[in-house]
Short mmCIF file of C-alpha atoms in Angstrom, two decimals:
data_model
loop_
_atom_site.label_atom_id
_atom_site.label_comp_id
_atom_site.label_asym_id
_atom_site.label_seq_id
_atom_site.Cartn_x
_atom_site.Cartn_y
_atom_site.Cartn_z
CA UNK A 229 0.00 0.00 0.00
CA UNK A 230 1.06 3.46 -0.90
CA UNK A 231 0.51 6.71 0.69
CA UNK A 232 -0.08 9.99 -1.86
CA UNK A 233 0.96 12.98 -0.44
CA UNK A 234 -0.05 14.90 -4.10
CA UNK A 235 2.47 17.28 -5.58
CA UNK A 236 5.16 17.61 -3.55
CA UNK A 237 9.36 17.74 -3.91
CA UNK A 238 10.30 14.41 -2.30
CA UNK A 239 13.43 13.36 -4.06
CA UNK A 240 16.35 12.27 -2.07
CA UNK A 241 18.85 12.85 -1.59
CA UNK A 242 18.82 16.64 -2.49
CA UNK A 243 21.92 18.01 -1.81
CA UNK A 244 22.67 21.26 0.41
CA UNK A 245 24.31 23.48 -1.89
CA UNK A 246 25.68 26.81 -0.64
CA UNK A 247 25.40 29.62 -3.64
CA UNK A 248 28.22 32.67 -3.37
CA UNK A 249 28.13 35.38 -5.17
CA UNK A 250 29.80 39.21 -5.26
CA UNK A 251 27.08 42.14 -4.93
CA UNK A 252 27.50 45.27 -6.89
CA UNK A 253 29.91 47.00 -4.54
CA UNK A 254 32.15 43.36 -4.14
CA UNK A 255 30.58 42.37 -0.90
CA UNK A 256 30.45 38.28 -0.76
CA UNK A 257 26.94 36.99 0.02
CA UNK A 258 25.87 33.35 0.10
CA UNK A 259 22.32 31.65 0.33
CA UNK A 260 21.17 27.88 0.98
CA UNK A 261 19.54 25.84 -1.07
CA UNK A 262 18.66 22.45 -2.39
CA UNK A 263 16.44 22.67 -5.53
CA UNK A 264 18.75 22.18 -8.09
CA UNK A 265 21.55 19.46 -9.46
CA UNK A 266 23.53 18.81 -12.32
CA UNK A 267 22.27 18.86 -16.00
CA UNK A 268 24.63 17.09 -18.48
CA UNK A 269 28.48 16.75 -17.90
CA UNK A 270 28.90 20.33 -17.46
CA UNK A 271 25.96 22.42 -16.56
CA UNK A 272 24.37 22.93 -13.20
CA UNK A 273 20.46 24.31 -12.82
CA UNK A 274 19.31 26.13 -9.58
CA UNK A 275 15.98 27.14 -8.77
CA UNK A 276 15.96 30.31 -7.30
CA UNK A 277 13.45 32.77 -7.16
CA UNK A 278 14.22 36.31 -8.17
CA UNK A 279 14.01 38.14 -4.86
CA UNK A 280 17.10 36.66 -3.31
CA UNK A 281 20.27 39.18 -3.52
CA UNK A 282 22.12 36.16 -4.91
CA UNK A 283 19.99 35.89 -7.70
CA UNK A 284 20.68 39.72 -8.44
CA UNK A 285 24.41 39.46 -7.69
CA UNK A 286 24.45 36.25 -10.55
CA UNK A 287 22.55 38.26 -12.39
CA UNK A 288 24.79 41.62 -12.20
CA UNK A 289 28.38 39.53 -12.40
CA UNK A 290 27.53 36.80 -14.56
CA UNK A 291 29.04 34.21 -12.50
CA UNK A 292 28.57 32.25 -8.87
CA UNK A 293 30.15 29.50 -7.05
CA UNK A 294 28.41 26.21 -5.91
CA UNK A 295 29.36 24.39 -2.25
CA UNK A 296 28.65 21.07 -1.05
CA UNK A 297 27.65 21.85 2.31
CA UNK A 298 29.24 19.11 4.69
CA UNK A 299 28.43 17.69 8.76
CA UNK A 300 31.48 19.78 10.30
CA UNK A 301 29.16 23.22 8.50
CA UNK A 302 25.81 22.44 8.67
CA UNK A 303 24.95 25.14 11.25
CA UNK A 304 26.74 28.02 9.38
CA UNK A 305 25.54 26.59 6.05
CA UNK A 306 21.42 26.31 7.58
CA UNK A 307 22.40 30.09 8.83
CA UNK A 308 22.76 31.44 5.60
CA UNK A 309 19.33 30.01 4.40
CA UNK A 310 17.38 31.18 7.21
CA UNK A 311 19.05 34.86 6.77
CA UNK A 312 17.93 36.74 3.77
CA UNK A 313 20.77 38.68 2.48
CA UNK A 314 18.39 41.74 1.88
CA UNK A 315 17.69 42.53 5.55
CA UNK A 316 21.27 41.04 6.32
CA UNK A 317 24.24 42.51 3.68
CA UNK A 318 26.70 40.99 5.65
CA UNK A 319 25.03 37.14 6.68
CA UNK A 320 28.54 35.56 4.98
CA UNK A 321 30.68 37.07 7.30
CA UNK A 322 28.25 36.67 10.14
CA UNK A 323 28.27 32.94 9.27
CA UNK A 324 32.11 32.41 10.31
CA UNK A 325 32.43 31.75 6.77
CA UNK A 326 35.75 33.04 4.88
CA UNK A 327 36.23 33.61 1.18
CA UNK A 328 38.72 33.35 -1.89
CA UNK A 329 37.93 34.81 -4.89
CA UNK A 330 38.02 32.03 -7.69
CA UNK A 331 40.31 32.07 -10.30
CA UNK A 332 37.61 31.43 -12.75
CA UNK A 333 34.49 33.58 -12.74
CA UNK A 334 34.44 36.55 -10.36
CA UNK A 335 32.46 34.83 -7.57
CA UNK A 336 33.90 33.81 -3.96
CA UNK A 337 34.86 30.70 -2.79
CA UNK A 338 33.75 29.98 0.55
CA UNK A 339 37.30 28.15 2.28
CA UNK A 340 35.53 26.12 4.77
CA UNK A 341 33.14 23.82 2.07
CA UNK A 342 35.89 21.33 0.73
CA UNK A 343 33.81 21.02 -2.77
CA UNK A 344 33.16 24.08 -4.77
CA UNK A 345 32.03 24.34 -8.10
CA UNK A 346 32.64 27.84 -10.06
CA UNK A 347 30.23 28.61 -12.20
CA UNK A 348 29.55 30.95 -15.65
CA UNK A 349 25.55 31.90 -15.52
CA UNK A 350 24.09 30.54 -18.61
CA UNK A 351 20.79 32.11 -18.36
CA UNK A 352 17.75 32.80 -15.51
CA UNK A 353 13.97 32.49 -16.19
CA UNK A 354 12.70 34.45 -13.71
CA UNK A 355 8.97 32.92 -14.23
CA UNK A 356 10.35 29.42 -13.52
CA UNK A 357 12.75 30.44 -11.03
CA UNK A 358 15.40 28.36 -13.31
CA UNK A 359 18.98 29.28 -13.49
CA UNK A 360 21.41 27.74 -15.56
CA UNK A 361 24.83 27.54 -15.41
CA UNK A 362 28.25 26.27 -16.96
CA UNK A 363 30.81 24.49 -14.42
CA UNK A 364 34.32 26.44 -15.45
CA UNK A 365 35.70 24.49 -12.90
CA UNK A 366 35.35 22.04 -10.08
CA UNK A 367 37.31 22.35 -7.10
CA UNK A 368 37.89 19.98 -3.84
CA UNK A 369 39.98 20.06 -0.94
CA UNK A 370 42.69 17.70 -0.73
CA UNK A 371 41.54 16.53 3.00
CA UNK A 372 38.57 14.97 0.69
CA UNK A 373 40.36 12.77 -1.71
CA UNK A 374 41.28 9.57 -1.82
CA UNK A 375 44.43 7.72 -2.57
CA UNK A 376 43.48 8.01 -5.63
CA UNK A 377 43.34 11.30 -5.80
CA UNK A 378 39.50 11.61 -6.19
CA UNK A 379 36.72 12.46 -4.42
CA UNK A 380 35.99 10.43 -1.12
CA UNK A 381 32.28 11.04 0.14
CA UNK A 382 33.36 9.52 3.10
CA UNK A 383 35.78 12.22 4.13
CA UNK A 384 33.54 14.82 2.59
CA UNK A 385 30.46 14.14 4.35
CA UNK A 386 27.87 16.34 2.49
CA UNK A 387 24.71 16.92 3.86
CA UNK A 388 21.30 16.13 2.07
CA UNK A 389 18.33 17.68 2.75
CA UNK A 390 14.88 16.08 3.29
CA UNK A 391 11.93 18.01 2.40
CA UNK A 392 9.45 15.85 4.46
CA UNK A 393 10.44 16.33 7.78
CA UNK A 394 12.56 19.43 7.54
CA UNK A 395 15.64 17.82 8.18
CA UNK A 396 19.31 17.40 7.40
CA UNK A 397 20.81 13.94 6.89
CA UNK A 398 23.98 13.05 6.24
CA UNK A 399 24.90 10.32 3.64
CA UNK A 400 25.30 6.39 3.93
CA UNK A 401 28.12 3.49 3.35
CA UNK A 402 29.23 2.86 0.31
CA UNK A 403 26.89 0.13 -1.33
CA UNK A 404 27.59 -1.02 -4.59
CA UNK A 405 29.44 0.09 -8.09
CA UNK A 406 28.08 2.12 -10.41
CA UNK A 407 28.52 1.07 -13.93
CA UNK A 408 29.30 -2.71 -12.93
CA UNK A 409 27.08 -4.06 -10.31
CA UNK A 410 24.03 -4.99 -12.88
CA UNK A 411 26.42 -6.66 -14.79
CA UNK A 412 25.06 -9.91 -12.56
CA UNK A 413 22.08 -9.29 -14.75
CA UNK A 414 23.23 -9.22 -18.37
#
């Protein structure tokens, strides 16, 4: 037996992505959010709507970075979603959160998240709320990787959000290979 619960956004995980941007004057600013994910090998799509300040900072500077938010964050990375950047200019630095400026599109990098993606704004619908945008370049921590020298999720711990309960969760075990395991079924 299922239970309907109509139109509503339960897809998990959704990833807590933290979205930095300059304002007009150069002033870092950074929102939560976790509508969005990644659209083809090198495109990313947000859905923002058009009264955040990010929005018009991506808007104004063509360009914004993407964090994974991770476990040791999670309070300063909730803080800058409850905050709206319009009443609060300066919610970044209030968070405890320090920035770089990338090297690739002018848009902060916030130190603490280990995974960043900087990003070139393709275009923003403002009816849908849709942003698009072109990864210039991904960026990780090297406390994250593996011997390998990728990615570990294990040692980055990202948070997901869950749109049910209003909660954070962070992610499972490792539990199978993609690409190989339904092999067994060929």
């Amino acid at each position: 037996m299922r239970k309907n619960f109509g139109a509503k956004p339960f897809l998990y995980p959704q990833l807590v992505m933290v979205i930095a941007s300059y304002g007009e004057d150069g002033t870092p600013d950074a929102m939560n959010a976790a509508w969005g994910g990644i659209a083809g090998g090198d495109k990313i799509f947000l859905c923002l709507s058009a009264e955040h300040r990010t929005v018009a900072n991506i808007l104004h500077r063509k360009a914004f970075t993407v964090s994974v938010a991770d476990e040791a964050h999670l309070v300063e990375a909730d803080y800058v979603g409850l905050v709206s950047g319009n009443e609060v200019p300066d919610k970044l630095e209030r968070s405890g959160f320090h920035v770089t400026k990338s090297t690739f599109v002018d848009a902060p990098v916030i130190d603490e998240l280990p995974l960043v993606l900087e990003c070139r704004l393709l275009r923003y619908d403002p009816d849908s709320h849709l942003m698009l945008g072109e990864i210039v370049n991904a960026g990780a921590d090297e406390a994250v990787l593996n011997e390998a020298g990728m990615i570990d999720p294990a040692k980055l711990k990202p948070i997901t959000f869950d749109p049910a309960n209003g909660a954070y969760w962070s992610l499972g075990e490792k539990v199978g290979n993609a690409f190989a395991d339904g092999n067994k079924l060929k």
